PDB file of C-alpha atoms in Angstrom:
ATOM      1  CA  UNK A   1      21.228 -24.329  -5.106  1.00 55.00           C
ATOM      2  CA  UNK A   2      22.099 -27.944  -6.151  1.00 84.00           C
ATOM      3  CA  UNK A   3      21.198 -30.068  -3.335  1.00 90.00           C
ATOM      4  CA  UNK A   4      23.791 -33.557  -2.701  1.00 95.00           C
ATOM      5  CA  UNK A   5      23.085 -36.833  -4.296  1.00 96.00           C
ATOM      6  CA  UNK A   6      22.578 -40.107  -3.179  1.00 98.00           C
ATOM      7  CA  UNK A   7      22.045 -43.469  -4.718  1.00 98.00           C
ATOM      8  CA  UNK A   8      20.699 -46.942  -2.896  1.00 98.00           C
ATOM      9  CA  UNK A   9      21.850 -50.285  -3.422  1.00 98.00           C
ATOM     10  CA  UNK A  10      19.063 -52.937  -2.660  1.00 98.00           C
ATOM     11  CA  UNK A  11      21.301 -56.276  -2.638  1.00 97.00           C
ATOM     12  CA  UNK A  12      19.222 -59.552  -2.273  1.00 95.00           C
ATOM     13  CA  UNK A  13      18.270 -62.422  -4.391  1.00 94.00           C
ATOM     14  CA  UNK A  14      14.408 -62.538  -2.222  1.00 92.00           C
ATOM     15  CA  UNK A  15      14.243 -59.009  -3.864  1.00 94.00           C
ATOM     16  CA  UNK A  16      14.894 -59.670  -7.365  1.00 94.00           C
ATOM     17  CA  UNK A  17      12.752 -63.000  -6.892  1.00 93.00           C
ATOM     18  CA  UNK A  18       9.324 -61.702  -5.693  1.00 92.00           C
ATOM     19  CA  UNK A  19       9.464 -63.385  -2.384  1.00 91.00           C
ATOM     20  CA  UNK A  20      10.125 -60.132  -0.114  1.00 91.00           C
ATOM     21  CA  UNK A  21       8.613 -56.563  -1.288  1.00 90.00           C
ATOM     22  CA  UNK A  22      11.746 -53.888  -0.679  1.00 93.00           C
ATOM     23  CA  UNK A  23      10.278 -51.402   1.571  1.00 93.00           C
ATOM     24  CA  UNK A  24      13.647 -49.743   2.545  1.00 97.00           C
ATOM     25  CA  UNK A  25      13.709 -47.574  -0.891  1.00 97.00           C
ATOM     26  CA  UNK A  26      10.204 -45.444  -0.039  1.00 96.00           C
ATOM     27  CA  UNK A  27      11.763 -44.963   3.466  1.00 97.00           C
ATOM     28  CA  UNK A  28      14.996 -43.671   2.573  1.00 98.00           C
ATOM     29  CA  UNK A  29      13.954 -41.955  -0.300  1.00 96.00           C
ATOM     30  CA  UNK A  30      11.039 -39.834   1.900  1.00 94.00           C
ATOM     31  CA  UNK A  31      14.415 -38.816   4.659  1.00 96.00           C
ATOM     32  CA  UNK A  32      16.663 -38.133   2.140  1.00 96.00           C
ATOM     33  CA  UNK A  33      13.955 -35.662   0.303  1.00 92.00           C
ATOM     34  CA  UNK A  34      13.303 -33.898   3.861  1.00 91.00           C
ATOM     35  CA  UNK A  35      16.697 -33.590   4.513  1.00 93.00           C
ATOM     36  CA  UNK A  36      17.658 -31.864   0.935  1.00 92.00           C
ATOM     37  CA  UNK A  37      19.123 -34.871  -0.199  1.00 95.00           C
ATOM     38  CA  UNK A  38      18.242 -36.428  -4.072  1.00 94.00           C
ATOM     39  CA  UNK A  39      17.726 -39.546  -4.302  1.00 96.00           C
ATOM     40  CA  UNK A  40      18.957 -39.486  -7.803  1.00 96.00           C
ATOM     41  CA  UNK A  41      19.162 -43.860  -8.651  1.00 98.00           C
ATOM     42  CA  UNK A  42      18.001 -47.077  -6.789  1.00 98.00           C
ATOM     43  CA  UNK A  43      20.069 -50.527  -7.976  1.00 98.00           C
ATOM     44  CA  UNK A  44      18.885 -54.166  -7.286  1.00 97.00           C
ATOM     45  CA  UNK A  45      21.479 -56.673  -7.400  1.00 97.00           C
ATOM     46  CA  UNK A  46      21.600 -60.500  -6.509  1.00 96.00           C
ATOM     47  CA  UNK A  47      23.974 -62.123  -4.258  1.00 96.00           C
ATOM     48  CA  UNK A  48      27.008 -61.947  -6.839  1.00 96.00           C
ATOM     49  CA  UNK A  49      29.621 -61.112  -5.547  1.00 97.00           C
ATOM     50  CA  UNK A  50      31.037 -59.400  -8.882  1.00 97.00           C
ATOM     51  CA  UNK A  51      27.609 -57.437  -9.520  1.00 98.00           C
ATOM     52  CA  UNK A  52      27.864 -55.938  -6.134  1.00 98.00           C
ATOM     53  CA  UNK A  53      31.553 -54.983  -6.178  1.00 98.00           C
ATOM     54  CA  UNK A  54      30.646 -53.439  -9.617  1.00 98.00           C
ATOM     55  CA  UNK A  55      27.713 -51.793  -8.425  1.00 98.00           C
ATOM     56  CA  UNK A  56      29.452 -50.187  -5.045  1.00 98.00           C
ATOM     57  CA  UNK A  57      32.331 -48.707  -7.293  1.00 98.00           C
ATOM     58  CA  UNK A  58      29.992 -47.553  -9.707  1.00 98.00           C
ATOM     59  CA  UNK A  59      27.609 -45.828  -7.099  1.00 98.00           C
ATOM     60  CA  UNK A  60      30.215 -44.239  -4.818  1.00 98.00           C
ATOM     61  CA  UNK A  61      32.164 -42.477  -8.140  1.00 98.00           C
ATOM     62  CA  UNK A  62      28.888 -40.847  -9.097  1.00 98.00           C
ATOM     63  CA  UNK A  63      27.286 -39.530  -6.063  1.00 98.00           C
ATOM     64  CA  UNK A  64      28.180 -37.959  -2.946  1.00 97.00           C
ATOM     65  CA  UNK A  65      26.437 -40.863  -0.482  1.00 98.00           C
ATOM     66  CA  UNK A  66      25.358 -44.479  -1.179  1.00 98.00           C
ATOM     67  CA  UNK A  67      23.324 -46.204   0.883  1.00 98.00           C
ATOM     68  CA  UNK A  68      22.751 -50.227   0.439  1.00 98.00           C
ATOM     69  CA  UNK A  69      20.774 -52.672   1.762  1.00 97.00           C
ATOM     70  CA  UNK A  70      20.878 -56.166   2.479  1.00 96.00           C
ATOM     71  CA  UNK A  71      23.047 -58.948   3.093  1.00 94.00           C
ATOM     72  CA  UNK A  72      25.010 -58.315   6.472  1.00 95.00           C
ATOM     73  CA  UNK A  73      23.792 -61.143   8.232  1.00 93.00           C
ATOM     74  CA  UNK A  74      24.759 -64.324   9.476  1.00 94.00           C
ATOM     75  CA  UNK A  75      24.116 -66.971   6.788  1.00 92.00           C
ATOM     76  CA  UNK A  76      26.483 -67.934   3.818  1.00 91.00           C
ATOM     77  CA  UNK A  77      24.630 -66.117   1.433  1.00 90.00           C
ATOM     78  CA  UNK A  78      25.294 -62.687   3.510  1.00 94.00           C
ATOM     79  CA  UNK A  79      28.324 -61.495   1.386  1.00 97.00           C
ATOM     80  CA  UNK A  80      27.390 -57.500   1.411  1.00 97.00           C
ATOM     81  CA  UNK A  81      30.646 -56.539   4.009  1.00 97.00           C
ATOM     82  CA  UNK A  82      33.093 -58.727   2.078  1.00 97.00           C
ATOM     83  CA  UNK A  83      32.036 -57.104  -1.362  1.00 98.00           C
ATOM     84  CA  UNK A  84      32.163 -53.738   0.084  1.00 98.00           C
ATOM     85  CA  UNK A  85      36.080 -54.506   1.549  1.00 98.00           C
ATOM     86  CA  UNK A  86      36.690 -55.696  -1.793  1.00 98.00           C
ATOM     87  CA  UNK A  87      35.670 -52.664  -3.365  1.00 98.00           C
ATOM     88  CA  UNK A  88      37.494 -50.615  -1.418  1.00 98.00           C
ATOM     89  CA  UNK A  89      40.440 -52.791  -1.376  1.00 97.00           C
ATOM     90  CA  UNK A  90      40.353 -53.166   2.460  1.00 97.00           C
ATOM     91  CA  UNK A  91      41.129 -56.447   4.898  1.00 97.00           C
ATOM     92  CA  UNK A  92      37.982 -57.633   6.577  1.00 97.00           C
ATOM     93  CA  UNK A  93      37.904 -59.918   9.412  1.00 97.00           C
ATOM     94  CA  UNK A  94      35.724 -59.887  12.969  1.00 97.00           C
ATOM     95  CA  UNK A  95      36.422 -56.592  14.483  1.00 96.00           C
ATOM     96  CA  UNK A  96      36.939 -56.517  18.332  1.00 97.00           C
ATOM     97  CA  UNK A  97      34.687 -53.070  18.481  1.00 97.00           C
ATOM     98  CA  UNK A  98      31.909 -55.237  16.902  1.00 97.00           C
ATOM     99  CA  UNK A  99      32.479 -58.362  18.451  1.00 96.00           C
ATOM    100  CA  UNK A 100      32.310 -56.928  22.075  1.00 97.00           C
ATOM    101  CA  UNK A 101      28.907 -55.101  20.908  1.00 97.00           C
ATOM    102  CA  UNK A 102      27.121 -58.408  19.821  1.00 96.00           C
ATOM    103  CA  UNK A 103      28.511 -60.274  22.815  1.00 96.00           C
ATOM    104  CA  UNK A 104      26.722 -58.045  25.361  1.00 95.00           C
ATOM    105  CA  UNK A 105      23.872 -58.225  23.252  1.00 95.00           C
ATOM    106  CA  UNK A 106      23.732 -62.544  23.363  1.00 94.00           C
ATOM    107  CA  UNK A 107      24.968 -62.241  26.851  1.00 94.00           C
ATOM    108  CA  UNK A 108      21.953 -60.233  27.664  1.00 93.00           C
ATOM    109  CA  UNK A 109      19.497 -62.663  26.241  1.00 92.00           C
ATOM    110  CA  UNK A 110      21.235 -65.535  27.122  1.00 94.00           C
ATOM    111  CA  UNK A 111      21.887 -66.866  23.752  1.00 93.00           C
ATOM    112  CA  UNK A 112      25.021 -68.348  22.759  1.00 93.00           C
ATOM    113  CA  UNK A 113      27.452 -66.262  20.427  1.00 94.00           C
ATOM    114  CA  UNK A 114      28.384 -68.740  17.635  1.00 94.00           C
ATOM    115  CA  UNK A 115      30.257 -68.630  14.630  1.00 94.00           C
ATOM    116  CA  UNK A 116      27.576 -67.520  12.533  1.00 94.00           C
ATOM    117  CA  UNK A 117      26.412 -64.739  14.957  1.00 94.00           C
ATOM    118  CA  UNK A 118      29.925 -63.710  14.768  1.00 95.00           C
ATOM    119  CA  UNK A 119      30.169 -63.288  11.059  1.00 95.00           C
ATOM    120  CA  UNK A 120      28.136 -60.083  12.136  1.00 96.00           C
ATOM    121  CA  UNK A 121      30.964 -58.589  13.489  1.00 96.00           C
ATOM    122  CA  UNK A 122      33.546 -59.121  10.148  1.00 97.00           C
ATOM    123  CA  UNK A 123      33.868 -55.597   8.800  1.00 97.00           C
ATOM    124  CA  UNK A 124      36.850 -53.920   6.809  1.00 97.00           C
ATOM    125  CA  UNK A 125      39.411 -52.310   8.446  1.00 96.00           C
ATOM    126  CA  UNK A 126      38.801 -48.588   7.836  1.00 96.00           C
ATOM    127  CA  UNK A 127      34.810 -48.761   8.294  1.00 98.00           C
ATOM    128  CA  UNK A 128      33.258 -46.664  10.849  1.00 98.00           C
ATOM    129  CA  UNK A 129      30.395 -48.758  12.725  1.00 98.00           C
ATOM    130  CA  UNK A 130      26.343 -47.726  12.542  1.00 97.00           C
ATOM    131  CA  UNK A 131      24.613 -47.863  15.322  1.00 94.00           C
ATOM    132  CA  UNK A 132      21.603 -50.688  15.549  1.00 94.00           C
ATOM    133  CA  UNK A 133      19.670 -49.784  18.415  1.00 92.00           C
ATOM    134  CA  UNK A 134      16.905 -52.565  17.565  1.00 93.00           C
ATOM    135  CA  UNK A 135      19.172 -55.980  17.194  1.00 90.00           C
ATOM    136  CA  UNK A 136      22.682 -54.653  17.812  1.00 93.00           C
ATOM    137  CA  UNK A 137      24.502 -56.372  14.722  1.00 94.00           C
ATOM    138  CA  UNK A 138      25.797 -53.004  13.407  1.00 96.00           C
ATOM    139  CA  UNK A 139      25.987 -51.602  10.143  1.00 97.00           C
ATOM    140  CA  UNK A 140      29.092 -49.419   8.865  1.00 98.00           C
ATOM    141  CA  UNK A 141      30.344 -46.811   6.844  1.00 98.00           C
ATOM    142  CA  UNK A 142      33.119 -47.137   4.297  1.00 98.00           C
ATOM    143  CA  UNK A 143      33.926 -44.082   2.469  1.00 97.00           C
ATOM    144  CA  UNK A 144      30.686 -41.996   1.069  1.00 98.00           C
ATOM    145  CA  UNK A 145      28.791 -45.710   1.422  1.00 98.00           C
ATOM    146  CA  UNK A 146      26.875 -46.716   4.097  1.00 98.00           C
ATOM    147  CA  UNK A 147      26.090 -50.158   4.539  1.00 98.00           C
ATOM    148  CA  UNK A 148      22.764 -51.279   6.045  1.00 98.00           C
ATOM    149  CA  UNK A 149      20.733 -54.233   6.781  1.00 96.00           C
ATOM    150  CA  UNK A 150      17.447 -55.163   4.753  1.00 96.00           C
ATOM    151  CA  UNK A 151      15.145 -55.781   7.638  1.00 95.00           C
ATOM    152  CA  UNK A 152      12.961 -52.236   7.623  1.00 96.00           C
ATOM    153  CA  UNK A 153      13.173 -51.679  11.192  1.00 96.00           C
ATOM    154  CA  UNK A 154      16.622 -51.933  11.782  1.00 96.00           C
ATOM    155  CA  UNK A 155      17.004 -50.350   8.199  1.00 97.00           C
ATOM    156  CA  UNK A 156      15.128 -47.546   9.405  1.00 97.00           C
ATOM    157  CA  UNK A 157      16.842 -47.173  12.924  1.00 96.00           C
ATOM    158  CA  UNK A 158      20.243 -47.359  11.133  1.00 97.00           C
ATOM    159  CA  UNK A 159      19.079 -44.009   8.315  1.00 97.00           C
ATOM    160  CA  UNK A 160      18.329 -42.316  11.504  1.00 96.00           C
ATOM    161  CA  UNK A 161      21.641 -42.672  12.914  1.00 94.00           C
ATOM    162  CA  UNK A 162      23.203 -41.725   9.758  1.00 96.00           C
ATOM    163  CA  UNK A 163      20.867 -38.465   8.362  1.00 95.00           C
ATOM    164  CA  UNK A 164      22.045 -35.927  11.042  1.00 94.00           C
ATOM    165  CA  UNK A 165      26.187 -36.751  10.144  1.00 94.00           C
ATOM    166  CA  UNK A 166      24.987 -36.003   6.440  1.00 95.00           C
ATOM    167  CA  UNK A 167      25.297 -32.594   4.590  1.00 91.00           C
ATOM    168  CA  UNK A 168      21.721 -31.810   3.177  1.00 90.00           C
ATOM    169  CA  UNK A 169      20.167 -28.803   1.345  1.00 88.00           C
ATOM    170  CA  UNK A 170      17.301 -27.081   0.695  1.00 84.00           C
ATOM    171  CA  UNK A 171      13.997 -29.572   1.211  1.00 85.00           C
ATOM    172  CA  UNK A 172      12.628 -30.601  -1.566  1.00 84.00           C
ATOM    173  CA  UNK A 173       8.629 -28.880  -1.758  1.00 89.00           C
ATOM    174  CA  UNK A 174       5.987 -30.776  -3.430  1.00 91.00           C
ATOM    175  CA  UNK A 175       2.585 -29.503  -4.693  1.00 94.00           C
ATOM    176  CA  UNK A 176      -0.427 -31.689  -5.970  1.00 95.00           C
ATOM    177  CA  UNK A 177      -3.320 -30.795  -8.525  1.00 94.00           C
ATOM    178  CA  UNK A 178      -5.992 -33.361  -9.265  1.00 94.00           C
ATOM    179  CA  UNK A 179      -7.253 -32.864 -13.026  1.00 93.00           C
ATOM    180  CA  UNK A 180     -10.183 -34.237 -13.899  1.00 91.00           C
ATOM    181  CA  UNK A 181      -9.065 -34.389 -17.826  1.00 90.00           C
ATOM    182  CA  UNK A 182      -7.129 -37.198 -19.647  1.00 88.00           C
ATOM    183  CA  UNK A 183      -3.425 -36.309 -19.885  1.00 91.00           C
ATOM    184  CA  UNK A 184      -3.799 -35.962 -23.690  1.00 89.00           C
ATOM    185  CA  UNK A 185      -5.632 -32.676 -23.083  1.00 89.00           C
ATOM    186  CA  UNK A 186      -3.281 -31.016 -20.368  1.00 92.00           C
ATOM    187  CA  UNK A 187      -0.138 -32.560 -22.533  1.00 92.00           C
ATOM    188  CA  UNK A 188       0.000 -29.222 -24.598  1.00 92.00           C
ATOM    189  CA  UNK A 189      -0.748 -26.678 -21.871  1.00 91.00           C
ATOM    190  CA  UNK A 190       1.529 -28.419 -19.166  1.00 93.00           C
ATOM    191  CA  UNK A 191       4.575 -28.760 -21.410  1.00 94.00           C
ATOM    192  CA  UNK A 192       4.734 -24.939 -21.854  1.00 93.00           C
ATOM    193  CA  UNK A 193       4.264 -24.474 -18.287  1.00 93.00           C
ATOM    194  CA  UNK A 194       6.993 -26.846 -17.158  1.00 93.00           C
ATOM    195  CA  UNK A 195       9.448 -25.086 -20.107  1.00 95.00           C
ATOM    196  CA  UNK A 196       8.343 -21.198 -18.025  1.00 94.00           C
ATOM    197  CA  UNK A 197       9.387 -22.779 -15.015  1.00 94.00           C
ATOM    198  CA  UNK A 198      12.536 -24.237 -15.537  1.00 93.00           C
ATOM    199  CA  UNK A 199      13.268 -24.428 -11.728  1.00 89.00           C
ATOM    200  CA  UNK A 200      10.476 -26.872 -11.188  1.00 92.00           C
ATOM    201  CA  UNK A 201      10.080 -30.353 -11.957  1.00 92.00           C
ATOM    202  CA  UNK A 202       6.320 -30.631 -13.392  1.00 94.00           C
ATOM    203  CA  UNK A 203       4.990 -34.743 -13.757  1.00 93.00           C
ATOM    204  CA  UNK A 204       1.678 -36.111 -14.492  1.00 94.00           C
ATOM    205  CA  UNK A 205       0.290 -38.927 -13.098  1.00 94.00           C
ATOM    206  CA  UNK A 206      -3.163 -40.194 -15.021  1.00 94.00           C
ATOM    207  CA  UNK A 207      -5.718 -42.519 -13.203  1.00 92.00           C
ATOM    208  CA  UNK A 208      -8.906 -43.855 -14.174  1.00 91.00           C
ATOM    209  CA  UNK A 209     -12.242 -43.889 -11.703  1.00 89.00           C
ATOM    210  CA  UNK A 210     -15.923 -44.580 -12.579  1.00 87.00           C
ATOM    211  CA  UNK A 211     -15.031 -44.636 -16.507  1.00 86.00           C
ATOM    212  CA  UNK A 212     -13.485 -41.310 -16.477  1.00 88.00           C
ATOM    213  CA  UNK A 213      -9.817 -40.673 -16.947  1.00 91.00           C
ATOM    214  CA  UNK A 214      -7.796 -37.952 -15.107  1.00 92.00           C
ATOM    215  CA  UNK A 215      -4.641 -37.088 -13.350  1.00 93.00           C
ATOM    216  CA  UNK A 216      -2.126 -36.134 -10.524  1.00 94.00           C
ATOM    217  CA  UNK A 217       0.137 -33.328 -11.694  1.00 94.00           C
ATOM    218  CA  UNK A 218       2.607 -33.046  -9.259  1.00 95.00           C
ATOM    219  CA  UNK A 219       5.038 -29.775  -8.866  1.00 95.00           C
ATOM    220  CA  UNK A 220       8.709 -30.195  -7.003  1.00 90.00           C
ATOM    221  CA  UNK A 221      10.696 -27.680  -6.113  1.00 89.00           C
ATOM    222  CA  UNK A 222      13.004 -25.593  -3.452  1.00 87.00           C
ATOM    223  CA  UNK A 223      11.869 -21.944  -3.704  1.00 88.00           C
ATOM    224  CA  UNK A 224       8.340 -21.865  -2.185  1.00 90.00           C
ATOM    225  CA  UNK A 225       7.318 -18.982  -3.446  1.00 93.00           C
ATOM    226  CA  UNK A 226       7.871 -20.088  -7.060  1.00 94.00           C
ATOM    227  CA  UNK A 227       5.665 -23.194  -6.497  1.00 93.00           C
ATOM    228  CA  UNK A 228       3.161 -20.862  -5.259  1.00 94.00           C
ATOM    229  CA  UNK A 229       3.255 -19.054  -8.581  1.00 95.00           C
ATOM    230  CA  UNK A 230       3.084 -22.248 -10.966  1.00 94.00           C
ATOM    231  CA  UNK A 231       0.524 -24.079  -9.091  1.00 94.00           C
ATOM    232  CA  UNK A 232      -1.595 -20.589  -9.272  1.00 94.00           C
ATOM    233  CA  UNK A 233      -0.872 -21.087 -13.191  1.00 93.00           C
ATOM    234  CA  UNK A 234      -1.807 -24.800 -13.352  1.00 91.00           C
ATOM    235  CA  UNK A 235      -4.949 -24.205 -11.335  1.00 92.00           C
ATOM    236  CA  UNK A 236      -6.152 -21.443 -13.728  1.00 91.00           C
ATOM    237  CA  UNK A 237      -5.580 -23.376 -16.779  1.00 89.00           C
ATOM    238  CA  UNK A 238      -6.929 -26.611 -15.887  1.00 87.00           C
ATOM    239  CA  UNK A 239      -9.786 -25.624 -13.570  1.00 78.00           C
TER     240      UNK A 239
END
């Protein structure tokens, strides 16, 4: 069974920079393996207008979803919704389905609604809104892209309101075995393995502790049974 794809689009200069570590990616890519999903390709782009719209049309063409982060708030350098309208060749302006949400929202907590708060509520035409239950400002969904802010816990919030509208397949099953050999002794041994089990996805991870080198081979797969058997094989040749 070939399980969907997906692909994530981390969009911020602070990213690229240094100045903000992208936790998003590890999130998303942990639901999306639970839900059958593969996270097949992450992209970080700057604030460029062009590299964006390049990256969105690129993305969507390849895999079934595309999720992207970043850049849907209220400063100038928050472009993300009018690169994704241009991708998609749609009209963006404030939407009154938006607007009304973030006006409760600053009517709530007494803060005035402004003309940057409102750029928050400019999204194309065709796009169907994303819940935020922690801040409001919504994301949206245009096409097989959904577009989400880069703050992690409305990030988060906003891949749980999307996961259950998703198609997903079988969970993705991994197995660990800690070697205490350095990887060019299993190299051999683990190569023909992974060729016997052409189902499974066999890596190796070396480390190093007190002087001695070993490492993390790690077995991924869908048919349990089938890890069973390989990790029954790795464990009798390596231990």
């Amino acid at each position: 069974m070939t399980n969907p794809t997906a692909a994530m689009l981390v969009i911020g200069d602070e990213i690229l920079s240094g100045r903000t570590r992208d936790a998003n990616m590890h999130h998303l890519a942990g639901e999306l393996t639970a839900a059958g999903i593969t996270l097949a390709e992450v992209r970080i782009v700057a604030d460029d207008h062009d590299v964006i719209v390049d990256a969105v049309k690129a993305l969507a063409a390849r895999y079934d979803t595309v999720f992207s982060s970043g850049g849907i708030g209220p400063t100038h350098d928050d472009i993300t919704a009018d690169c994704m309208a241009a991708a998609f060749g749609q009209r963006i302006d404030v939407r009154e389905d938006a607007r009304a949400i973030l006006q409760a929202h600053y009517d709530k907590a007494g803060t005035e609604m402004n003309d940057a708060r409102l750029r928050m509520a400019r999204i194309p035409d065709d796009a169907k809104l994303i819940e935020n239950p922690v801040s409001s400002a919504p994301g949206f969904t245009i096409e097989n892209v959904h577009v989400m802010a880069g703050v992690p816990s409305v990030f988060k919030a906003m891949v749980a309101s999307v996961l259950p509208t998703l198609t997903g397949g079988a969970p993705l099953i991994s197995k660990t075995l800690t070697v205490h050999r350095g990887e060019g002794d299993i190299a051999g041994p683990l190569g023909d393995l992974a060729a016997a089990y052409p189902g499974l996805s066999m890596g190796s991870y070396p480390f190093q502790r007190d002087g001695k080198y070993g490492s993390n081979v790690v077995v991924r797969g869908q048919d349990a049974a089938l890890l069973d058997e390989a990790m029954a094989q790795l464990e009798a040749a390596f231990t």
